[in-house]
């Protein structure tokens, strides 16, 4: 359970680190700032277009009013030439009213013209700032990308990657398990040898045969030792000069009972 919990924590920590690195990536932050500036520039340009449209509409309206203003003046002179002073007066009165309207229209036109000039200047400055920011943004992104690649390369060479701690922990845990398994194998070997554990692959009554063989070997050693104490030259321990002068196959007689003279 503890190994699974540790593994889950490792995976969660790895994913969290990736998310944080993505959020803190300055390249994405710079791109977001650049997009916001571009949107602001588009809004200013749209405002310039709207103001220019309003100014053009007032200009057309002023041209119409100017044409009417000239026509009323011509009508007043023609009526006066024909002796119609009343018509001339009416034309001049309308012309006076129109002149007031034209004056107000001129004020609006001048205000829009000034506003257009201000917006165009702001648009020019903002466009320059956006262009300069774009160059600096790309420079910073390129520098960051190169530095990031260098860090990864250095970490790969030095073996100090961000996941080396987890790798070290896994390696240490594997070493512990290997040591435990080796100790267990040695312990089971000793238990099988001592008879504490039953060898299921051994023949029936193998434990009795093993104990009898051990007793027989001990009895043989005791017999040879007793013979040596009594000075018996027939012992297999030492057969004398003749025994030592045997041929190359003498080793085949080691452990065999001596021949009777």
mmCIF file of N, CA, C and O in Angstrom, residues 219-230 235 237:
data_model
loop_
_atom_site.group_PDB
_atom_site.id
_atom_site.type_symbol
_atom_site.label_atom_id
_atom_site.label_comp_id
_atom_site.label_asym_id
_atom_site.label_seq_id
_atom_site.Cartn_x
_atom_site.Cartn_y
_atom_site.Cartn_z
ATOM 1 N N UNK A 219 32.019 -42.459 11.163
ATOM 2 C CA UNK A 219 32.560 -43.743 11.632
ATOM 3 C C UNK A 219 33.840 -44.106 10.879
ATOM 4 O O UNK A 219 34.812 -44.631 11.463
ATOM 5 N N UNK A 220 33.880 -43.822 9.581
ATOM 6 C CA UNK A 220 35.071 -44.128 8.783
ATOM 7 C C UNK A 220 36.259 -43.301 9.236
ATOM 8 O O UNK A 220 37.394 -43.791 9.320
ATOM 9 N N UNK A 221 35.994 -42.019 9.520
ATOM 10 C CA UNK A 221 37.070 -41.150 10.018
ATOM 11 C C UNK A 221 37.580 -41.660 11.368
ATOM 12 O O UNK A 221 38.793 -41.711 11.630
ATOM 13 N N UNK A 222 36.651 -42.083 12.227
ATOM 14 C CA UNK A 222 37.058 -42.614 13.535
ATOM 15 C C UNK A 222 37.894 -43.879 13.377
ATOM 16 O O UNK A 222 38.877 -44.099 14.094
ATOM 17 N N UNK A 223 37.518 -44.741 12.437
ATOM 18 C CA UNK A 223 38.252 -45.984 12.218
ATOM 19 C C UNK A 223 39.681 -45.715 11.732
ATOM 20 O O UNK A 223 40.657 -46.303 12.218
ATOM 21 N N UNK A 224 39.785 -44.766 10.744
ATOM 22 C CA UNK A 224 41.116 -44.443 10.239
ATOM 23 C C UNK A 224 41.978 -43.812 11.333
ATOM 24 O O UNK A 224 43.178 -44.080 11.432
ATOM 25 N N UNK A 225 41.379 -43.011 12.158
ATOM 26 C CA UNK A 225 42.129 -42.374 13.236
ATOM 27 C C UNK A 225 42.628 -43.416 14.245
ATOM 28 O O UNK A 225 43.773 -43.357 14.708
ATOM 29 N N UNK A 226 41.759 -44.411 14.564
ATOM 30 C CA UNK A 226 42.162 -45.473 15.491
ATOM 31 C C UNK A 226 43.285 -46.309 14.906
ATOM 32 O O UNK A 226 44.232 -46.717 15.604
ATOM 33 N N UNK A 227 43.227 -46.598 13.595
ATOM 34 C CA UNK A 227 44.274 -47.376 12.943
ATOM 35 C C UNK A 227 45.596 -46.648 12.975
ATOM 36 O O UNK A 227 46.667 -47.249 13.175
ATOM 37 N N UNK A 228 45.541 -45.322 12.768
ATOM 38 C CA UNK A 228 46.778 -44.534 12.806
ATOM 39 C C UNK A 228 47.384 -44.584 14.202
ATOM 40 O O UNK A 228 48.613 -44.649 14.361
ATOM 41 N N UNK A 229 46.533 -44.550 15.217
ATOM 42 C CA UNK A 229 47.049 -44.618 16.594
ATOM 43 C C UNK A 229 47.685 -45.965 16.881
ATOM 44 O O UNK A 229 48.653 -46.075 17.635
ATOM 45 N N UNK A 230 47.184 -47.071 16.296
ATOM 46 C CA UNK A 230 47.720 -48.412 16.533
ATOM 47 C C UNK A 230 48.912 -48.720 15.632
ATOM 48 O O UNK A 230 49.513 -49.773 15.743
ATOM 49 N N UNK A 235 46.386 -49.051 6.661
ATOM 50 C CA UNK A 235 45.376 -47.993 6.550
ATOM 51 C C UNK A 235 45.461 -47.312 5.198
ATOM 52 O O UNK A 235 46.523 -47.255 4.566
ATOM 53 N N UNK A 237 45.347 -44.353 4.718
ATOM 54 C CA UNK A 237 45.961 -43.024 4.797
ATOM 55 C C UNK A 237 47.338 -43.054 4.189
ATOM 56 O O UNK A 237 47.760 -42.160 3.480
#
